[in-house]
mmCIF file of C-alpha atoms in Angstrom:
data_model
loop_
_atom_site.group_PDB
_atom_site.id
_atom_site.type_symbol
_atom_site.label_atom_id
_atom_site.label_comp_id
_atom_site.label_asym_id
_atom_site.label_seq_id
_atom_site.Cartn_x
_atom_site.Cartn_y
_atom_site.Cartn_z
ATOM 1 C CA UNK D 17 64.625 83.241 103.340
ATOM 2 C CA UNK D 18 67.191 83.874 106.107
ATOM 3 C CA UNK D 19 69.898 84.609 103.486
ATOM 4 C CA UNK D 20 67.596 87.154 101.855
ATOM 5 C CA UNK D 21 67.144 88.904 105.202
ATOM 6 C CA UNK D 22 70.899 89.000 105.760
ATOM 7 C CA UNK D 23 71.519 90.463 102.305
ATOM 8 C CA UNK D 24 68.922 93.163 102.772
ATOM 9 C CA UNK D 25 69.800 94.021 106.351
ATOM 10 C CA UNK D 26 69.900 97.719 107.167
ATOM 11 C CA UNK D 27 73.573 98.147 107.914
ATOM 12 C CA UNK D 28 74.907 101.323 109.549
ATOM 13 C CA UNK D 29 75.961 104.068 107.110
ATOM 14 C CA UNK D 30 79.686 103.710 107.928
ATOM 15 C CA UNK D 31 79.539 100.006 106.997
ATOM 16 C CA UNK D 32 77.826 100.697 103.671
ATOM 17 C CA UNK D 33 80.509 103.317 102.897
ATOM 18 C CA UNK D 34 83.227 100.784 103.775
ATOM 19 C CA UNK D 35 81.724 98.172 101.448
ATOM 20 C CA UNK D 36 81.647 100.655 98.561
ATOM 21 C CA UNK D 37 85.449 100.815 98.658
ATOM 22 C CA UNK D 38 85.700 97.324 97.173
ATOM 23 C CA UNK D 39 84.549 98.231 93.680
ATOM 24 C CA UNK D 40 88.248 98.600 92.726
ATOM 25 C CA UNK D 41 91.427 96.897 93.936
ATOM 26 C CA UNK D 42 93.864 98.994 95.941
ATOM 27 C CA UNK D 43 97.655 99.102 95.569
ATOM 28 C CA UNK D 44 97.881 100.269 99.192
ATOM 29 C CA UNK D 45 98.880 98.067 102.101
ATOM 30 C CA UNK D 46 97.926 98.918 105.663
ATOM 31 C CA UNK D 47 100.270 97.391 108.197
ATOM 32 C CA UNK D 48 98.577 97.250 111.579
ATOM 33 C CA UNK D 49 98.939 95.921 115.082
ATOM 34 C CA UNK D 50 96.784 95.940 118.172
ATOM 35 C CA UNK D 51 97.308 95.849 121.891
ATOM 36 C CA UNK D 52 94.767 93.594 123.554
ATOM 37 C CA UNK D 53 93.740 92.638 127.056
ATOM 38 C CA UNK D 54 94.766 89.030 126.334
ATOM 39 C CA UNK D 55 94.952 86.328 123.680
ATOM 40 C CA UNK D 56 91.411 84.926 123.802
ATOM 41 C CA UNK D 57 89.354 86.384 120.946
ATOM 42 C CA UNK D 58 86.109 85.365 122.694
ATOM 43 C CA UNK D 59 86.821 87.218 125.949
ATOM 44 C CA UNK D 60 89.522 89.824 125.415
ATOM 45 C CA UNK D 61 89.242 93.361 124.099
ATOM 46 C CA UNK D 62 91.230 95.620 121.804
ATOM 47 C CA UNK D 63 92.971 98.345 123.813
ATOM 48 C CA UNK D 64 94.687 100.184 120.953
ATOM 49 C CA UNK D 65 95.212 100.052 117.201
ATOM 50 C CA UNK D 66 98.253 101.362 115.357
ATOM 51 C CA UNK D 67 98.752 101.328 111.602
ATOM 52 C CA UNK D 68 100.876 102.732 108.814
ATOM 53 C CA UNK D 69 100.356 102.762 105.052
ATOM 54 C CA UNK D 70 102.710 101.291 102.464
ATOM 55 C CA UNK D 71 102.592 102.123 98.771
ATOM 56 C CA UNK D 72 105.101 101.440 96.008
ATOM 57 C CA UNK D 73 107.367 99.666 98.502
ATOM 58 C CA UNK D 74 107.625 102.760 100.712
ATOM 59 C CA UNK D 75 106.364 103.305 104.239
ATOM 60 C CA UNK D 76 104.231 106.443 104.204
ATOM 61 C CA UNK D 77 104.646 107.746 107.756
ATOM 62 C CA UNK D 78 102.118 110.531 107.085
ATOM 63 C CA UNK D 79 99.576 107.773 106.299
ATOM 64 C CA UNK D 80 99.255 106.469 109.839
ATOM 65 C CA UNK D 81 96.560 105.614 112.357
ATOM 66 C CA UNK D 82 96.820 105.482 116.132
ATOM 67 C CA UNK D 83 93.964 105.158 118.612
ATOM 68 C CA UNK D 84 93.569 104.108 122.232
ATOM 69 C CA UNK D 85 90.219 102.560 123.073
ATOM 70 C CA UNK D 86 88.277 103.303 126.225
ATOM 71 C CA UNK D 87 87.211 100.121 128.026
ATOM 72 C CA UNK D 88 85.497 99.943 131.370
ATOM 73 C CA UNK D 89 86.665 97.470 134.004
ATOM 74 C CA UNK D 90 89.894 96.399 132.310
ATOM 75 C CA UNK D 91 92.803 96.761 134.705
ATOM 76 C CA UNK D 92 95.442 96.545 131.952
ATOM 77 C CA UNK D 93 94.390 100.020 130.837
ATOM 78 C CA UNK D 94 96.474 101.350 133.701
ATOM 79 C CA UNK D 95 99.562 100.117 131.837
ATOM 80 C CA UNK D 96 98.775 102.242 128.784
ATOM 81 C CA UNK D 97 99.827 105.865 128.753
ATOM 82 C CA UNK D 98 97.055 108.297 129.530
ATOM 83 C CA UNK D 99 96.472 109.426 125.936
ATOM 84 C CA UNK D 100 92.989 110.391 124.887
ATOM 85 C CA UNK D 101 90.754 107.337 124.477
ATOM 86 C CA UNK D 102 87.643 106.887 122.377
ATOM 87 C CA UNK D 103 84.986 104.191 122.393
ATOM 88 C CA UNK D 104 85.565 100.891 120.653
ATOM 89 C CA UNK D 105 82.699 101.641 118.263
ATOM 90 C CA UNK D 106 84.142 105.016 117.241
ATOM 91 C CA UNK D 107 87.660 103.587 116.912
ATOM 92 C CA UNK D 108 86.458 100.828 114.591
ATOM 93 C CA UNK D 109 84.449 103.295 112.491
ATOM 94 C CA UNK D 110 87.602 105.433 112.153
ATOM 95 C CA UNK D 111 89.743 102.380 111.377
ATOM 96 C CA UNK D 112 87.404 101.280 108.565
ATOM 97 C CA UNK D 113 87.500 104.798 107.102
ATOM 98 C CA UNK D 114 91.296 104.622 107.273
ATOM 99 C CA UNK D 115 91.872 101.160 105.779
ATOM 100 C CA UNK D 116 89.270 101.361 103.007
ATOM 101 C CA UNK D 117 90.049 98.474 100.611
ATOM 102 C CA UNK D 118 93.781 98.180 101.373
ATOM 103 C CA UNK D 119 95.421 94.802 101.858
ATOM 104 C CA UNK D 120 95.972 94.348 105.597
ATOM 105 C CA UNK D 121 99.364 93.131 106.828
ATOM 106 C CA UNK D 122 100.269 92.029 110.324
ATOM 107 C CA UNK D 123 101.957 89.516 112.573
ATOM 108 C CA UNK D 124 99.513 86.736 113.464
ATOM 109 C CA UNK D 125 96.949 88.936 111.786
ATOM 110 C CA UNK D 126 94.120 86.417 111.893
ATOM 111 C CA UNK D 127 93.760 86.886 115.665
ATOM 112 C CA UNK D 128 93.496 90.661 115.276
ATOM 113 C CA UNK D 129 91.036 90.362 112.401
ATOM 114 C CA UNK D 130 88.927 87.980 114.459
ATOM 115 C CA UNK D 131 88.775 90.518 117.300
ATOM 116 C CA UNK D 132 87.710 93.214 114.829
ATOM 117 C CA UNK D 133 85.102 90.909 113.278
ATOM 118 C CA UNK D 134 83.606 90.138 116.689
ATOM 119 C CA UNK D 135 83.350 93.848 117.440
ATOM 120 C CA UNK D 136 81.794 94.488 114.010
ATOM 121 C CA UNK D 137 79.253 91.743 114.653
ATOM 122 C CA UNK D 138 78.211 93.457 117.898
ATOM 123 C CA UNK D 139 77.806 96.673 115.876
ATOM 124 C CA UNK D 140 75.398 94.974 113.455
ATOM 125 C CA UNK D 141 77.880 94.713 110.586
ATOM 126 C CA UNK D 142 79.453 91.946 108.517
ATOM 127 C CA UNK D 143 83.043 90.714 108.506
ATOM 128 C CA UNK D 144 86.058 92.606 107.164
ATOM 129 C CA UNK D 145 86.401 92.244 103.389
ATOM 130 C CA UNK D 146 90.074 93.196 103.071
ATOM 131 C CA UNK D 147 92.683 90.724 101.904
ATOM 132 C CA UNK D 148 95.167 89.866 104.663
ATOM 133 C CA UNK D 149 98.855 88.930 104.704
ATOM 134 C CA UNK D 150 100.745 87.569 107.705
ATOM 135 C CA UNK D 151 104.487 88.234 107.930
ATOM 136 C CA UNK D 152 105.051 85.049 109.939
ATOM 137 C CA UNK D 153 103.544 83.047 107.068
ATOM 138 C CA UNK D 154 105.656 85.001 104.564
ATOM 139 C CA UNK D 155 108.812 84.231 106.555
ATOM 140 C CA UNK D 156 107.948 80.520 106.723
ATOM 141 C CA UNK D 157 107.390 80.460 102.967
ATOM 142 C CA UNK D 158 110.638 82.272 102.245
ATOM 143 C CA UNK D 159 112.682 80.029 104.572
ATOM 144 C CA UNK D 160 110.678 76.935 103.562
ATOM 145 C CA UNK D 161 109.966 76.097 107.205
ATOM 146 C CA UNK D 162 107.580 73.247 107.864
ATOM 147 C CA UNK D 163 107.661 73.078 111.667
ATOM 148 C CA UNK D 164 104.863 74.576 113.762
ATOM 149 C CA UNK D 165 106.944 76.614 116.184
ATOM 150 C CA UNK D 166 105.822 80.200 116.623
ATOM 151 C CA UNK D 167 108.048 82.938 115.291
ATOM 152 C CA UNK D 168 107.627 86.031 117.426
ATOM 153 C CA UNK D 169 107.844 89.606 116.228
ATOM 154 C CA UNK D 170 111.050 89.893 118.269
ATOM 155 C CA UNK D 171 112.479 86.829 116.463
ATOM 156 C CA UNK D 172 111.682 88.395 113.086
ATOM 157 C CA UNK D 173 113.092 91.772 114.162
ATOM 158 C CA UNK D 174 116.309 90.136 115.333
ATOM 159 C CA UNK D 175 116.626 88.096 112.144
ATOM 160 C CA UNK D 176 116.396 91.248 109.990
ATOM 161 C CA UNK D 177 118.484 93.320 112.468
ATOM 162 C CA UNK D 178 115.660 95.770 113.092
ATOM 163 C CA UNK D 179 116.053 97.625 116.356
ATOM 164 C CA UNK D 180 112.721 97.908 118.132
ATOM 165 C CA UNK D 181 111.966 100.898 120.298
ATOM 166 C CA UNK D 182 111.916 100.425 124.049
ATOM 167 C CA UNK D 183 108.395 101.823 124.241
ATOM 168 C CA UNK D 184 106.059 99.055 123.128
ATOM 169 C CA UNK D 185 102.903 100.265 121.417
ATOM 170 C CA UNK D 186 100.620 99.157 118.612
ATOM 171 C CA UNK D 187 101.982 101.961 116.397
ATOM 172 C CA UNK D 188 105.606 100.997 117.019
ATOM 173 C CA UNK D 189 104.794 97.348 116.320
ATOM 174 C CA UNK D 190 103.032 98.346 113.089
ATOM 175 C CA UNK D 191 106.130 100.226 111.933
ATOM 176 C CA UNK D 192 108.368 97.248 112.773
ATOM 177 C CA UNK D 193 105.994 94.915 110.902
ATOM 178 C CA UNK D 194 106.108 97.290 107.912
ATOM 179 C CA UNK D 195 109.927 97.107 107.799
ATOM 180 C CA UNK D 196 109.834 93.301 107.982
ATOM 181 C CA UNK D 197 107.047 93.127 105.382
ATOM 182 C CA UNK D 198 109.052 95.161 102.862
ATOM 183 C CA UNK D 199 112.107 92.948 103.339
ATOM 184 C CA UNK D 200 110.065 89.766 102.932
ATOM 185 C CA UNK D 201 108.180 91.191 99.950
ATOM 186 C CA UNK D 202 111.512 91.838 98.239
ATOM 187 C CA UNK D 203 112.902 88.386 99.043
ATOM 188 C CA UNK D 204 109.725 86.629 97.884
ATOM 189 C CA UNK D 205 109.619 88.859 94.781
ATOM 190 C CA UNK D 206 106.022 89.924 95.396
#
């Protein structure tokens, strides 16, 4: 009976709209990154989300997403520029409208997805339904690496000779990840 209640739960309208996107498969990739208050998905918060779309092996700069999230009592907010901030709830609603049914791509993406899923749970929703690809996993597959050492975004950028901007932001990281993703996609013949 509990499963029946979960299936028939009255989800918020934005969540029902998001779920409707999955009737068809998308050819669009959304490359995204977050800035967080730390690396513990149980305690830390998302401070900003940056994303860019990729279609037909091209980065579509006009298809981008950038939001800073208002959080009370988090001192690391002082390190972010004073751009306009919106609530976490509103930012996630906007992000779901943006990503629709695209395949999500990131660096260590499972951590970021877990943070989003925890926020969605607090909003009375289910878990993200999008497929996800991690560029670190792609690199390991391409290079046939079997060790467990972490490969940072800087390591990947250096390997592919991608110059990162001095200003670190979720949007800049998303663009860097997109460049790396396209190179790995070509090398893996995906």
